[in-house]
Short mmCIF file of C-alpha atoms in Angstrom, two decimals:
data_model
loop_
_atom_site.label_atom_id
_atom_site.label_comp_id
_atom_site.label_asym_id
_atom_site.label_seq_id
_atom_site.Cartn_x
_atom_site.Cartn_y
_atom_site.Cartn_z
CA CYS V 1 0.45 0.78 16.94
CA GLU V 2 -3.22 0.12 16.41
CA PRO V 3 -4.81 -1.69 19.38
CA TRP V 4 -5.67 -5.29 18.51
CA ALA V 5 -9.29 -5.72 17.47
CA GLU V 6 -10.53 -9.29 17.83
CA GLN V 7 -13.64 -8.79 15.72
CA LYS V 8 -12.84 -7.95 12.12
CA ILE V 9 -15.08 -8.12 9.07
CA ALA V 10 -13.30 -8.29 5.73
CA GLY V 11 -13.96 -5.53 3.26
CA THR V 12 -16.41 -2.70 3.24
CA ASN V 13 -18.68 -3.61 0.36
CA GLY V 14 -16.65 -5.66 -2.11
CA ARG V 15 -15.75 -2.55 -4.09
CA LEU V 16 -12.06 -3.47 -4.37
CA ASN V 17 -12.87 -6.98 -5.58
CA GLU V 18 -15.35 -5.61 -8.08
CA LEU V 19 -12.83 -3.16 -9.54
CA ALA V 20 -9.89 -5.58 -9.40
CA GLN V 21 -11.62 -8.30 -11.40
CA GLY V 22 -9.28 -11.00 -10.12
CA ARG V 23 -6.09 -8.93 -10.21
CA VAL V 24 -3.72 -8.60 -7.24
CA LYS V 25 -4.88 -5.65 -5.11
CA PHE V 26 -2.33 -3.10 -3.84
CA LEU V 27 -3.52 -0.46 -1.38
CA TYR V 28 -2.28 2.82 0.00
CA GLN V 29 -4.59 4.34 2.55
CA GLY V 30 -3.83 7.53 4.39
CA ASN V 31 -3.44 11.23 3.92
CA PHE V 32 -2.33 12.96 0.77
CA SER V 33 -0.37 15.74 2.39
CA PRO V 34 2.04 18.48 1.35
CA SER V 35 4.87 16.62 3.03
CA ARG V 36 6.26 14.08 0.63
CA ARG V 37 4.58 10.73 1.09
CA GLY V 38 6.02 8.89 -1.94
CA ILE V 39 2.63 8.41 -3.57
CA GLU V 40 3.57 10.09 -6.84
CA GLU V 41 6.59 7.79 -7.21
CA ILE V 42 4.29 4.78 -6.74
CA ILE V 43 1.86 6.02 -9.39
CA SER V 44 4.66 6.80 -11.82
CA ALA V 45 6.22 3.34 -11.36
CA TRP V 46 2.79 1.73 -11.76
CA ARG V 47 2.86 2.50 -15.50
CA LEU V 48 5.50 -0.28 -15.76
CA VAL V 49 3.33 -2.89 -14.00
CA ASP V 50 1.22 -5.35 -16.01
CA SER V 51 -2.28 -3.91 -15.62
CA THR V 52 -3.83 -7.28 -16.47
CA LYS V 53 -2.33 -8.72 -13.28
CA ALA V 54 -2.54 -5.99 -10.66
CA VAL V 55 -4.47 -2.92 -9.58
CA LEU V 56 -3.50 0.02 -7.35
CA PHE V 57 -5.99 1.56 -4.93
CA LEU V 58 -5.34 4.91 -3.24
CA ARG V 59 -7.68 5.81 -0.40
CA GLY V 60 -7.67 9.03 1.54
CA PRO V 61 -9.34 12.38 2.12
CA ASP V 62 -9.46 15.06 -0.55
CA HIS V 63 -6.48 17.37 -0.69
CA PHE V 64 -4.74 19.32 -3.43
CA ILE V 65 -1.95 16.70 -3.36
CA LYS V 66 -4.56 14.00 -3.97
CA GLU V 67 -5.78 16.01 -6.98
CA ARG V 68 -2.20 16.19 -8.22
CA CYS V 69 -1.96 12.40 -7.91
CA VAL V 70 -5.25 11.96 -9.78
CA MET V 71 -3.93 14.21 -12.57
CA LEU V 72 -0.70 12.17 -12.75
CA ALA V 73 -2.66 8.91 -13.03
CA LYS V 74 -4.81 10.47 -15.78
CA HIS V 75 -1.73 11.74 -17.60
CA LEU V 76 -0.25 8.21 -17.52
CA ASN V 77 -3.57 6.78 -18.77
CA LEU V 78 -3.95 4.61 -15.66
CA ILE V 79 -6.99 6.12 -13.97
CA GLY V 80 -10.00 3.83 -13.97
CA LYS V 81 -7.96 1.04 -15.57
CA SER V 82 -5.37 -0.07 -13.06
CA VAL V 83 -5.32 2.91 -10.66
CA PHE V 84 -8.38 3.83 -8.61
CA PHE V 85 -8.92 6.55 -6.03
CA LEU V 86 -11.30 5.53 -3.27
CA GLU V 87 -13.30 7.55 -0.80
CA PRO V 88 -11.79 7.74 2.68
CA VAL V 89 -13.17 5.64 5.52
CA SER V 90 -13.34 6.48 9.20
CA GLU V 91 -10.34 5.64 11.34
CA GLU V 92 -12.20 2.83 13.09
CA ASN V 93 -12.88 1.20 9.70
CA LEU V 94 -9.32 1.37 8.31
CA ILE V 95 -8.42 -2.23 9.19
CA ASN V 96 -11.69 -3.75 7.99
CA SER V 97 -11.50 -1.74 4.76
CA ALA V 98 -7.90 -2.80 4.15
CA MET V 99 -8.74 -6.50 4.55
CA GLU V 100 -10.13 -6.59 1.03
CA ALA V 101 -6.66 -5.83 -0.42
CA ASP V 102 -3.71 -8.19 -0.83
CA THR V 103 -0.83 -5.79 -0.23
CA GLY V 104 -0.46 -2.59 1.77
CA ILE V 105 2.02 0.07 0.65
CA ILE V 106 4.05 2.32 2.96
CA PRO V 107 5.71 4.65 0.44
CA TYR V 108 7.19 7.36 2.68
CA PRO V 109 10.57 8.46 1.32
CA PRO V 110 13.33 8.83 3.95
CA VAL V 111 13.83 12.53 3.19
CA CYS V 112 14.00 13.67 6.82
CA ILE V 113 14.71 12.03 10.16
CA ASN V 114 10.99 11.96 11.02
CA SER V 115 10.04 9.90 7.97
CA LYS V 116 13.26 7.88 7.84
CA TYR V 117 12.73 6.43 11.34
CA ALA V 118 8.94 6.45 11.26
CA CYS V 119 6.75 3.77 12.72
CA PRO V 120 3.55 4.65 10.87
CA ASN V 121 0.23 3.40 12.19
CA LYS V 122 -0.26 1.99 8.69
CA LEU V 123 2.20 -0.77 9.56
CA SER V 124 0.08 -2.18 12.39
CA GLN V 125 -3.17 -1.57 10.48
CA TYR V 126 -1.95 -3.44 7.41
CA MET V 127 -0.59 -6.25 9.56
CA GLN V 128 -3.88 -6.61 11.45
CA ALA V 129 -5.66 -6.67 8.10
CA GLY V 130 -3.41 -9.58 7.11
CA LEU V 131 -1.73 -7.83 4.18
CA THR V 132 1.63 -8.36 2.55
CA ILE V 133 3.54 -5.13 3.11
CA ILE V 134 5.67 -3.26 0.62
CA THR V 135 7.63 -0.35 2.05
CA ASN V 136 10.17 2.17 1.03
CA ASN V 137 13.56 1.58 2.61
CA LEU V 138 12.64 2.86 6.09
CA PRO V 139 14.90 1.28 8.73
CA TYR V 140 12.30 0.50 11.39
CA VAL V 141 9.52 -0.62 9.05
CA LYS V 142 11.97 -2.69 7.02
CA SER V 143 13.31 -4.34 10.21
CA VAL V 144 9.77 -5.39 11.22
CA ILE V 145 8.80 -6.85 7.86
CA GLU V 146 12.12 -8.68 7.57
CA LYS V 147 12.02 -10.03 11.14
CA TYR V 148 8.49 -11.36 10.72
CA SER V 149 8.67 -12.23 7.00
CA CYS V 150 5.62 -10.21 6.05
CA GLY V 151 6.78 -8.14 3.09
CA LEU V 152 9.63 -6.49 1.29
CA ALA V 153 11.31 -3.14 0.84
CA TYR V 154 12.31 -1.07 -2.19
CA ASP V 155 14.42 2.02 -2.85
CA SER V 156 12.27 4.96 -3.98
CA LYS V 157 15.28 6.58 -5.65
CA ASP V 158 15.31 3.65 -8.08
CA GLU V 159 12.08 3.27 -10.01
CA GLN V 160 13.05 -0.21 -11.16
CA SER V 161 13.38 -1.23 -7.50
CA ILE V 162 9.75 -0.20 -6.94
CA VAL V 163 8.58 -2.07 -10.04
CA ASN V 164 10.59 -5.16 -9.03
CA ALA V 165 8.90 -5.19 -5.62
CA PHE V 166 5.44 -4.94 -7.19
CA ASN V 167 6.25 -7.64 -9.74
CA TYR V 168 7.64 -10.01 -7.13
CA VAL V 169 4.45 -9.79 -5.09
CA ILE V 170 2.32 -10.16 -8.23
CA GLU V 171 4.19 -13.19 -9.57
CA HIS V 172 4.65 -15.09 -6.29
CA SER V 173 1.29 -15.94 -4.76
CA ASP V 174 3.00 -18.31 -2.31
CA PHE V 175 5.13 -15.40 -1.00
CA ARG V 176 2.02 -13.21 -0.77
CA ASP V 177 0.09 -15.87 1.16
CA ARG V 178 2.98 -16.51 3.56
CA CYS V 179 3.45 -12.77 4.20
CA LYS V 180 -0.25 -12.26 4.82
CA ALA V 181 -0.37 -15.10 7.36
CA ASN V 182 2.80 -13.88 9.09
CA ALA V 183 1.53 -10.28 9.26
CA LEU V 184 -1.67 -11.35 10.94
CA LYS V 185 0.12 -13.74 13.33
CA TYR V 186 2.71 -11.16 14.39
CA SER V 187 0.22 -8.34 14.77
CA LYS V 188 -1.73 -10.41 17.26
#
């Protein structure tokens, strides 16, 4: 759990807002690692999302898995249109950088006991940033977002489930606003 930081400054430089052009901003920030993180499933499902209403940002350090994700987004003709890869930020700037988004994504598939019962630091970072949270069906993460009404879960084995989660957040600004307020309140 990220220690509470009283002083937060939204956004890094307005880059997300500039690229989003008024669309709902979804964010994954973290490592692109050889262990499955569920990022490719998110990108693949994104082709079924209305690109006039939402944009997907992926932020993290360079890695051959990140390159594979970039190639997938290019192959699906999403790169630079509704999918953007951002430069990483330092750990101490993760919360401030996330504040510019609307929704934080925790896509880890429950393929092993470590990921299934994970409590990723992303959860507390996204909550402190005041984001709606969308997560794969991870028992602990799902229990937190349900208990505090700050997001929703999907099943990564079902692409339509992922798309439905994205679309719900996109189409229901009242839900998004309520989740964002609850995330911030609970994180404190």
